Short mmCIF file of C-alpha atoms in Angstrom, two decimals:
data_model
loop_
_atom_site.label_atom_id
_atom_site.label_comp_id
_atom_site.label_asym_id
_atom_site.label_seq_id
_atom_site.Cartn_x
_atom_site.Cartn_y
_atom_site.Cartn_z
CA MET A 35 179.35 162.62 213.83
CA ILE A 36 175.65 160.54 212.89
CA ASN A 37 172.93 162.81 212.16
CA TRP A 38 169.81 161.03 214.01
CA ASN A 39 167.57 163.28 211.92
CA THR A 40 168.50 161.93 208.22
CA LYS A 41 165.12 161.42 206.39
CA PRO A 42 164.71 158.56 204.14
CA ILE A 43 165.05 159.33 200.35
CA ALA A 44 162.10 159.19 198.36
CA PRO A 45 162.33 156.29 195.70
CA PRO A 46 162.29 157.12 191.85
CA SER A 47 158.95 156.32 190.16
CA ALA A 48 157.69 152.98 189.41
CA ARG A 49 158.23 153.29 185.40
CA ARG A 50 161.79 154.59 186.15
CA LEU A 51 162.49 151.60 187.73
CA ALA A 52 160.82 149.55 185.56
CA TYR A 53 163.28 151.25 183.18
CA ASP A 54 166.50 150.20 184.97
CA VAL A 55 164.87 146.74 185.43
CA LEU A 56 164.45 145.87 181.83
CA TYR A 57 167.58 147.66 180.70
CA ASP A 58 169.48 145.23 182.62
CA VAL A 59 167.38 142.63 181.24
CA PHE A 60 167.28 143.26 177.65
CA VAL A 61 170.95 144.44 177.45
CA LYS A 62 172.89 142.93 180.26
CA GLU A 63 171.05 139.76 179.97
CA ALA A 64 170.22 139.80 183.73
CA TYR A 65 167.14 137.86 184.87
CA ALA A 66 163.77 139.53 185.16
CA ASN A 67 162.54 137.89 188.50
CA LEU A 68 166.38 138.58 190.35
CA THR A 69 166.50 141.67 188.95
CA LEU A 70 163.20 143.10 190.46
CA GLN A 71 163.84 141.44 193.50
CA LYS A 72 166.92 143.44 194.16
CA VAL A 73 165.29 146.36 193.17
CA MET A 74 162.25 145.93 195.62
CA LYS A 75 164.88 144.87 198.35
CA LYS A 76 166.99 148.11 197.85
CA TYR A 77 163.64 150.48 197.94
CA SER A 78 162.56 148.83 201.43
CA GLY A 79 165.47 149.61 203.56
CA LYS A 80 166.08 152.24 205.79
CA LYS A 81 167.80 154.45 203.27
CA TYR A 82 164.53 155.03 201.12
CA GLU A 83 161.29 155.55 201.49
CA PRO A 84 159.00 152.28 200.58
CA LEU A 85 157.72 152.04 197.35
CA SER A 86 153.83 152.11 197.98
CA LYS A 87 151.54 149.08 197.18
CA PRO A 88 150.52 150.64 193.86
CA GLU A 89 154.19 151.90 192.85
CA LYS A 90 154.90 147.95 193.40
CA GLY A 91 152.23 146.82 191.45
CA LEU A 92 152.79 149.03 188.68
CA LEU A 93 156.70 148.22 188.64
CA THR A 94 155.82 144.57 188.40
CA GLU A 95 153.02 144.86 185.79
CA LEU A 96 155.51 147.02 183.37
CA VAL A 97 158.30 144.58 183.90
CA TYR A 98 156.74 141.59 183.18
CA GLY A 99 154.19 142.78 180.97
CA VAL A 100 157.01 144.25 178.56
CA CYS A 101 158.89 140.81 179.13
CA ARG A 102 156.05 139.11 177.60
CA ARG A 103 154.53 141.34 175.12
CA TYR A 104 157.93 142.24 173.69
CA ASN A 105 157.38 141.24 170.31
CA HIS A 106 153.94 142.47 170.17
CA LEU A 107 155.29 146.23 171.18
CA THR A 108 158.09 145.88 168.53
CA TRP A 109 155.71 145.25 165.88
CA ILE A 110 153.92 148.08 166.95
CA MET A 111 156.90 150.40 166.45
CA GLY A 112 157.83 149.06 163.23
CA ARG A 113 154.53 150.13 162.06
CA LEU A 114 155.06 153.64 163.27
CA SER A 115 158.40 153.99 162.32
CA THR A 116 160.48 154.33 159.22
CA ARG A 117 163.74 153.60 161.34
CA PRO A 118 164.01 149.44 161.68
CA VAL A 119 163.11 148.35 165.12
CA ARG A 120 166.48 146.46 164.97
CA LYS A 121 168.70 149.61 164.62
CA MET A 122 166.89 151.37 167.19
CA ASP A 123 168.85 152.31 170.57
CA SER A 124 168.48 150.09 172.82
CA LYS A 125 167.55 152.55 175.42
CA VAL A 126 164.89 153.95 172.93
CA ARG A 127 163.44 150.36 172.37
CA ILE A 128 162.97 149.88 175.97
CA LEU A 129 161.26 153.34 176.90
CA LEU A 130 158.83 152.92 173.64
CA ALA A 131 158.23 149.36 175.08
CA ILE A 132 157.55 150.83 178.41
CA GLY A 133 154.94 153.74 176.99
CA LEU A 134 153.42 151.61 174.52
CA TYR A 135 152.71 148.89 177.28
CA GLN A 136 150.88 151.49 179.48
CA LEU A 137 149.09 152.85 176.02
CA VAL A 138 147.77 149.50 174.77
CA PHE A 139 147.62 147.28 177.92
CA LEU A 140 146.79 149.27 181.28
CA ASP A 141 143.13 151.23 180.55
CA ARG A 142 143.54 152.68 184.02
CA ILE A 143 146.53 154.89 182.94
CA PRO A 144 145.55 158.01 181.52
CA GLU A 145 147.39 158.53 178.07
CA SER A 146 148.94 161.77 178.73
CA ALA A 147 150.46 159.76 181.89
CA ALA A 148 151.91 157.06 179.91
CA VAL A 149 153.65 159.47 177.40
CA ASN A 150 154.96 162.21 179.61
CA GLU A 151 156.27 160.38 181.85
CA THR A 152 158.05 158.14 179.58
CA VAL A 153 159.56 161.23 177.71
CA GLU A 154 160.70 162.38 181.32
CA ILE A 155 162.73 159.32 181.52
CA ALA A 156 163.83 159.64 178.48
CA LYS A 157 165.46 163.04 178.73
CA LYS A 158 167.38 161.79 181.70
CA VAL A 159 168.33 158.52 179.80
CA THR A 160 169.40 159.68 176.53
CA HIS A 161 169.80 162.53 174.34
CA LEU A 162 167.66 165.29 172.78
CA GLY A 163 167.29 163.76 169.52
CA ASN A 164 165.90 160.33 171.03
CA VAL A 165 163.45 162.20 173.44
CA LYS A 166 162.05 163.71 170.37
CA PHE A 167 161.93 160.21 168.32
CA ILE A 168 159.93 158.65 171.52
CA ASN A 169 157.61 161.57 171.90
CA ALA A 170 156.57 161.47 168.48
CA ILE A 171 156.41 157.69 168.19
CA LEU A 172 153.94 157.24 171.24
CA ARG A 173 151.71 160.44 169.88
CA SER A 174 151.39 158.89 166.70
CA TYR A 175 150.55 155.71 168.25
CA LEU A 176 147.32 157.78 169.99
CA ARG A 177 146.09 158.74 166.39
CA LYS A 178 146.82 155.49 164.23
CA LYS A 179 145.80 152.76 166.70
CA ILE A 180 142.84 152.05 165.28
CA GLN A 181 144.09 151.26 161.98
CA LEU A 182 146.83 148.70 163.59
CA HIS A 183 145.50 145.20 163.00
CA PHE A 184 147.56 141.87 163.72
CA PRO A 185 147.68 140.00 160.32
CA GLN A 186 144.72 137.77 159.93
CA ARG A 187 145.26 134.14 160.97
CA LYS A 188 144.35 132.45 158.07
CA GLY A 189 147.53 133.30 155.46
CA HIS A 190 149.52 134.35 158.34
CA GLU A 191 149.44 131.82 160.88
CA LEU A 192 152.70 131.37 162.53
CA GLN A 193 152.87 135.22 162.60
CA TYR A 194 149.45 135.55 164.30
CA LEU A 195 150.20 132.85 166.54
CA SER A 196 153.48 134.23 167.55
CA LEU A 197 152.11 137.91 168.09
CA THR A 198 148.83 136.69 169.78
CA LEU A 199 150.93 134.18 172.01
CA ASN A 200 153.85 136.02 172.50
CA GLU A 201 156.31 133.59 171.74
CA PRO A 202 158.85 133.25 168.96
CA GLU A 203 157.92 131.85 165.32
CA TRP A 204 160.80 129.28 166.12
CA LEU A 205 159.34 128.06 169.38
CA ILE A 206 155.87 127.72 168.05
CA ARG A 207 156.63 125.89 165.21
CA ARG A 208 158.92 123.15 167.13
CA MET A 209 156.63 122.86 169.78
CA SER A 210 153.58 122.27 167.54
CA ALA A 211 155.55 119.56 165.99
CA GLN A 212 156.40 117.49 168.79
CA ILE A 213 153.07 117.87 171.05
CA GLY A 214 150.45 119.30 168.39
CA LYS A 215 148.86 122.26 167.62
CA ALA A 216 145.84 122.42 170.46
CA ARG A 217 148.30 122.04 173.36
CA THR A 218 151.19 124.17 172.01
CA GLU A 219 148.95 127.01 172.23
CA ALA A 220 147.29 125.75 175.61
CA VAL A 221 150.52 125.77 177.26
CA LEU A 222 151.74 129.36 175.90
CA GLU A 223 148.63 130.75 176.88
CA GLU A 224 149.45 129.85 180.45
CA PHE A 225 152.68 131.12 180.04
CA ASN A 226 151.26 134.52 179.69
CA LYS A 227 149.27 134.77 182.71
CA ALA A 228 150.85 135.85 185.84
CA PRO A 229 152.65 133.30 187.97
CA ALA A 230 151.08 132.15 191.18
CA LEU A 231 153.07 132.53 193.95
CA ASP A 232 153.76 128.76 195.68
CA ILE A 233 155.31 128.10 198.77
CA HIS A 234 156.57 124.86 200.33
CA ALA A 235 155.62 123.94 203.85
CA ASN A 236 158.56 123.05 206.50
CA PRO A 237 157.36 120.35 208.72
CA ILE A 238 160.64 120.45 210.38
CA LYS A 239 159.85 123.58 212.33
CA LEU A 240 155.86 123.59 211.96
CA PRO A 241 153.09 121.49 210.79
CA ALA A 242 151.86 122.01 207.51
CA SER A 243 148.10 122.47 209.06
CA LYS A 244 149.35 124.98 211.02
CA LEU A 245 151.28 127.06 208.40
CA PHE A 246 147.82 126.64 206.70
CA GLU A 247 146.03 128.52 209.83
CA LYS A 248 148.76 131.20 210.08
CA LEU A 249 148.38 132.05 206.62
CA LYS A 250 144.86 132.67 206.87
CA PHE A 251 145.52 134.47 209.92
CA HIS A 252 147.59 137.06 207.98
CA HIS A 253 145.30 137.10 205.61
CA ALA A 254 147.49 135.59 202.49
CA GLU A 255 144.51 133.46 200.76
CA PRO A 256 146.02 130.18 201.22
CA GLU A 257 144.86 127.20 198.90
CA LEU A 258 146.43 123.51 199.24
CA ILE A 259 148.10 122.12 195.82
CA PRO A 260 146.03 118.80 195.51
CA PHE A 261 148.95 117.22 193.73
CA ILE A 262 151.42 117.90 196.80
CA PRO A 263 151.16 115.02 199.32
CA ASP A 264 150.67 115.98 202.93
CA GLY A 265 149.33 119.69 202.57
CA ASN A 266 153.21 120.92 202.08
CA GLY A 267 152.23 122.61 198.81
CA ILE A 268 150.52 125.58 199.36
CA ARG A 269 149.58 128.59 197.04
CA VAL A 270 149.46 131.99 198.01
CA GLY A 271 146.74 134.28 196.85
CA ASN A 272 147.94 137.14 198.65
CA GLY A 273 151.59 137.66 197.86
CA ASP A 274 152.06 141.09 200.08
CA ALA A 275 150.54 139.72 203.03
CA PHE A 276 152.74 136.63 202.56
CA PHE A 277 155.82 138.32 202.58
CA ARG A 278 155.06 141.03 205.54
CA SER A 279 154.21 138.01 207.86
CA PRO A 280 157.19 136.57 209.72
CA LEU A 281 156.76 133.09 208.18
CA LEU A 282 159.43 133.33 205.57
CA LYS A 283 162.05 134.92 207.82
CA ASN A 284 160.95 132.21 210.35
CA GLY A 285 161.99 129.35 208.38
CA GLU A 286 158.37 128.06 208.19
CA ALA A 287 157.74 128.18 204.51
CA TYR A 288 159.73 128.97 201.78
CA VAL A 289 159.04 130.25 197.97
CA GLN A 290 159.09 127.10 195.59
CA SER A 291 157.22 126.38 192.19
CA ALA A 292 154.58 123.92 192.51
CA ALA A 293 156.15 121.88 189.74
CA SER A 294 159.56 121.99 191.42
CA MET A 295 158.03 119.81 194.23
CA ILE A 296 157.49 117.14 192.18
CA PRO A 297 161.02 115.32 191.75
CA ALA A 298 161.44 114.85 195.26
CA VAL A 299 157.97 113.24 195.92
CA VAL A 300 158.80 111.04 192.68
CA MET A 301 161.97 109.76 194.33
CA ASN A 302 159.75 108.93 197.70
CA PRO A 303 163.00 108.87 200.13
CA SER A 304 162.86 106.72 203.42
CA ARG A 305 164.54 107.53 206.37
CA GLY A 306 167.97 106.45 206.46
CA ASP A 307 168.38 106.92 202.81
CA LYS A 308 171.97 107.97 201.50
CA VAL A 309 171.10 110.60 198.66
CA LEU A 310 172.66 112.67 196.09
CA ASP A 311 171.35 115.76 194.61
CA MET A 312 173.69 116.50 191.40
CA CYS A 313 173.00 119.90 190.89
CA ALA A 314 171.23 121.20 193.94
CA ALA A 315 171.56 125.17 194.04
CA PRO A 316 169.65 127.08 195.50
CA GLY A 317 168.73 123.84 197.44
CA SER A 318 165.14 123.32 197.47
CA LYS A 319 165.05 120.15 196.05
CA SER A 320 167.69 118.86 198.27
CA ILE A 321 165.27 120.54 201.37
CA ASN A 322 162.07 118.67 199.75
CA ILE A 323 164.09 115.43 200.37
CA ALA A 324 165.23 116.05 203.81
CA GLN A 325 161.58 117.05 204.94
CA LEU A 326 160.10 114.21 203.58
CA THR A 327 162.46 112.00 205.50
CA GLY A 328 161.98 113.99 208.81
CA ASN A 329 165.34 115.23 208.57
CA TRP A 330 166.65 111.63 208.69
CA ALA A 331 168.49 111.14 206.02
CA SER A 332 172.11 111.85 204.59
CA ILE A 333 172.11 114.09 201.65
CA ASP A 334 175.00 115.23 199.59
CA ALA A 335 174.27 118.64 197.56
CA TRP A 336 176.69 119.58 195.03
CA ASP A 337 177.23 122.73 192.73
CA LEU A 338 179.74 123.61 190.68
CA TYR A 339 179.94 127.41 192.41
CA GLU A 340 181.14 128.12 195.44
CA HIS A 341 178.26 131.16 196.16
CA LYS A 342 175.54 128.72 195.01
CA VAL A 343 177.02 126.06 197.72
CA ASN A 344 177.03 128.75 200.44
CA LEU A 345 173.47 129.42 199.21
CA ILE A 346 172.40 125.86 199.95
CA ASP A 347 173.87 125.99 203.30
CA HIS A 348 172.09 129.30 204.23
CA ASN A 349 168.80 127.91 203.29
CA ALA A 350 169.13 124.91 204.84
CA ARG A 351 170.24 126.72 208.13
CA THR A 352 167.25 128.93 207.87
CA LEU A 353 165.05 125.79 207.61
CA GLY A 354 166.72 123.64 210.51
CA ILE A 355 167.58 121.20 208.09
CA ARG A 356 170.63 119.76 209.54
CA CYS A 357 171.24 116.70 207.23
CA ILE A 358 172.15 118.31 203.87
CA HIS A 359 175.95 118.36 202.91
CA ALA A 360 176.56 120.96 200.63
CA GLU A 361 179.70 120.29 198.60
CA GLN A 362 181.31 122.34 195.75
CA HIS A 363 181.67 119.83 192.97
CA ASP A 364 181.83 119.39 188.94
CA SER A 365 179.14 116.65 188.43
CA THR A 366 180.45 116.10 184.99
CA VAL A 367 183.70 114.38 186.57
CA ILE A 368 182.96 111.17 188.17
CA ASP A 369 184.15 110.85 191.86
CA GLU A 370 185.24 107.24 192.03
CA SER A 371 185.33 106.93 195.48
CA ARG A 372 181.76 107.22 195.73
CA LYS A 373 180.46 104.61 193.32
CA GLY A 374 177.74 102.60 194.05
CA GLN A 375 177.11 104.54 197.60
CA TYR A 376 173.54 106.25 197.00
CA ASP A 377 170.41 104.70 197.77
CA LYS A 378 169.03 107.54 195.21
CA VAL A 379 170.45 110.55 193.19
CA LEU A 380 168.43 113.04 191.75
CA LEU A 381 169.87 114.82 188.37
CA ASP A 382 167.94 118.07 188.08
CA ALA A 383 169.90 118.88 184.99
CA PRO A 384 170.72 122.20 183.21
CA CYS A 385 168.34 122.63 180.45
CA SER A 386 166.72 124.87 177.87
CA GLY A 387 164.42 126.19 180.27
CA LEU A 388 161.21 126.31 178.10
CA GLY A 389 159.17 125.14 180.81
CA VAL A 390 159.17 128.19 182.71
CA LEU A 391 158.22 130.83 180.17
CA GLY A 392 155.81 132.17 182.91
CA HIS A 393 158.23 132.89 185.70
CA LYS A 394 161.17 133.84 183.28
CA PRO A 395 159.48 135.44 180.08
CA GLU A 396 162.58 137.13 179.45
CA ILE A 397 164.06 133.75 178.09
CA ARG A 398 161.46 133.64 175.21
CA TRP A 399 163.46 136.07 173.48
CA ARG A 400 166.91 135.10 174.25
CA ARG A 401 166.97 131.50 173.27
CA THR A 402 167.30 130.39 169.72
CA GLU A 403 166.66 127.14 167.89
CA ASP A 404 170.40 126.54 167.56
CA ASN A 405 170.72 126.90 171.87
CA LEU A 406 168.52 123.76 172.22
CA LYS A 407 171.68 121.74 170.57
CA GLU A 408 173.83 122.58 173.77
CA PHE A 409 172.00 120.83 176.18
CA PRO A 410 171.93 117.47 175.08
CA PRO A 411 175.57 116.42 175.18
CA LEU A 412 175.79 117.95 178.71
CA GLN A 413 172.78 116.17 180.04
CA GLN A 414 174.03 113.03 178.82
CA LYS A 415 177.51 113.42 180.37
CA LEU A 416 175.95 114.10 183.71
CA LEU A 417 173.22 110.72 183.46
CA ASP A 418 176.38 108.78 182.84
CA ALA A 419 177.91 110.38 185.74
CA ALA A 420 174.75 109.93 187.76
CA SER A 421 174.30 105.88 186.47
CA VAL A 422 177.63 105.52 188.56
CA TYR A 423 176.68 106.44 192.00
CA VAL A 424 173.44 104.61 192.42
CA LYS A 425 173.53 101.75 194.23
CA PRO A 426 172.16 98.08 192.58
CA GLY A 427 168.36 98.27 193.40
CA GLY A 428 168.90 102.19 193.60
CA VAL A 429 166.57 104.60 192.26
CA LEU A 430 167.94 107.52 189.78
CA VAL A 431 165.21 110.20 189.36
CA TYR A 432 166.10 112.62 186.50
CA SER A 433 163.92 116.58 186.10
CA THR A 434 164.15 119.11 183.89
CA CYS A 435 162.40 122.23 183.60
CA THR A 436 161.84 122.01 179.83
CA LEU A 437 159.12 120.68 177.33
CA ASN A 438 161.51 119.70 174.96
CA ARG A 439 161.32 116.03 174.21
CA GLU A 440 165.12 115.86 172.78
CA GLU A 441 165.74 116.91 176.34
CA ASN A 442 163.17 114.61 178.30
CA GLU A 443 161.49 111.48 176.59
CA ASP A 444 164.58 111.06 173.90
CA MET A 445 167.15 111.60 176.59
CA ILE A 446 165.70 108.70 178.78
CA ALA A 447 165.55 106.34 175.91
CA TRP A 448 169.04 107.28 174.81
CA PHE A 449 170.15 106.73 178.63
CA LEU A 450 168.48 102.95 179.01
CA GLU A 451 169.72 102.03 175.43
CA LYS A 452 173.44 102.60 176.79
CA HIS A 453 172.81 101.70 180.34
CA LYS A 454 171.19 98.09 180.24
CA ASP A 455 171.49 98.05 183.91
CA PHE A 456 168.47 100.77 184.80
CA ARG A 457 165.19 100.29 183.92
CA ARG A 458 161.97 102.61 184.15
CA ASP A 459 160.42 102.17 187.61
CA THR A 460 156.47 102.84 187.97
CA PHE A 461 155.13 105.33 190.46
CA ASP A 462 151.95 106.98 191.38
CA PHE A 463 151.44 110.55 191.06
CA ALA A 464 148.11 112.87 191.20
CA GLY A 465 145.96 109.79 191.05
CA ARG A 466 147.83 108.63 187.77
CA HIS A 467 149.53 105.12 187.84
CA LEU A 468 152.74 105.76 185.92
CA VAL A 469 154.09 102.69 183.85
CA GLU A 470 155.98 104.15 181.69
CA GLY A 471 158.14 105.96 184.88
CA MET A 472 158.09 109.36 183.37
CA ILE A 473 155.29 112.42 183.48
CA THR A 474 155.45 115.65 182.06
CA ILE A 475 153.66 118.44 183.90
CA TRP A 476 151.76 120.12 181.65
CA PRO A 477 151.20 124.04 182.69
CA ASP A 478 147.61 124.16 181.31
CA GLU A 479 146.62 121.32 183.44
CA PHE A 480 148.67 121.62 186.45
CA HIS A 481 149.15 125.59 186.37
CA THR A 482 152.53 125.34 187.24
CA ASP A 483 155.83 125.29 185.12
CA GLY A 484 156.28 123.08 182.80
CA PHE A 485 158.54 119.81 184.10
CA PHE A 486 159.68 116.58 183.07
CA VAL A 487 160.43 113.95 185.79
CA ALA A 488 161.48 110.48 185.14
CA ARG A 489 161.64 107.63 187.93
CA LEU A 490 164.86 104.98 186.95
CA VAL A 491 165.87 102.01 189.04
CA ARG A 492 169.40 100.19 188.71
CA ARG A 493 168.70 96.34 188.46
CA ASN A 494 170.11 93.79 191.21
CA ASN A 495 172.81 91.96 190.31
CA ASP A 496 170.51 89.14 189.99
CA ASP A 497 167.78 90.68 188.01
#
């Protein structure tokens, strides 16, 4: 018998939920954004009372704040503990990070609340010895915080930059060698800002101008993204208002980083084009291409995994896109039957992700310099395959969400040296005439994720 009088259960506190999310991120290597979305969804249903706006805000702040400032927080732990940080239990590190983040960065939270609430969570997830240790470290910080100072920049520049920019030393050293110290610092400072919420209009259902008016009506504080044409890229100042509105559910808009909208713009597809998106999930770039052609193209969207293919199908249906054909396919394996069949091919290649450290701050602590060696061989294999599918006179767009030169400019140089039947293709973007046929989207300049996009054309037989 159904009990119709069952009351919703009160949700756990924001701090406890932050601990659960961060445990998954740092121990199980989950993505912070996806795990946080799952938790938010769980505590917005019928079983639980919804999280209040302040609790949502604190949960988000703690998760992303700890992910960004993790080395800063562990540096403090190291100064206050005789036990090496690397030998601390993972639960202890995470709880200390949550408590210290509040004490160091959140002035609005009383010190007593930061300490006591963290200790209460510790009592539920670990043993008494760890509880006492956590309590002692947090209270030690309150006594000694005035005495804690970062090393001076002079004489300790790399360590100083690592702690102030919240990035591993190897990344700062590598980026500085490739793009210079000034740009490196500007880019990494941008990664420590809360990322904006960007959405793409869906002109198949609603003109961008009308979507903009609806966003204003719902108090979502919209602002046009100047480098996305036709008003289709919109930055939303009030994310809560946007997600409360029916616009997302109705397929009138969808969430997408401004930088990831750019490959389709550079491709510049035409009505009637036959297009291949080789690494398509979750399908946003295929959807961009469909929208730019007014739903009048034939787009094959490939992904290696069945559940991601289903996601592409679902997203396309929600938005009323009928010209995308999602298919499970290993893009490193050439399909001989489709050689030279496509007017335009997009290869948004798997990469090191060093351009999305704002949206995915935990990546900075997972990547190692050795990890970067894994990506170029895969990218080369995918580019070799992509070249096969492009018609003579057709276009190949290569993009990544990294700022690593070896995966970007060096990859294009390698490709053109091997494939003499391709050349760079000049294009215009954001008021610039790009004669080199490629552009790097710098986060400090465009205020979005870091991206690289190149446009190549296959020579006609008579070229």
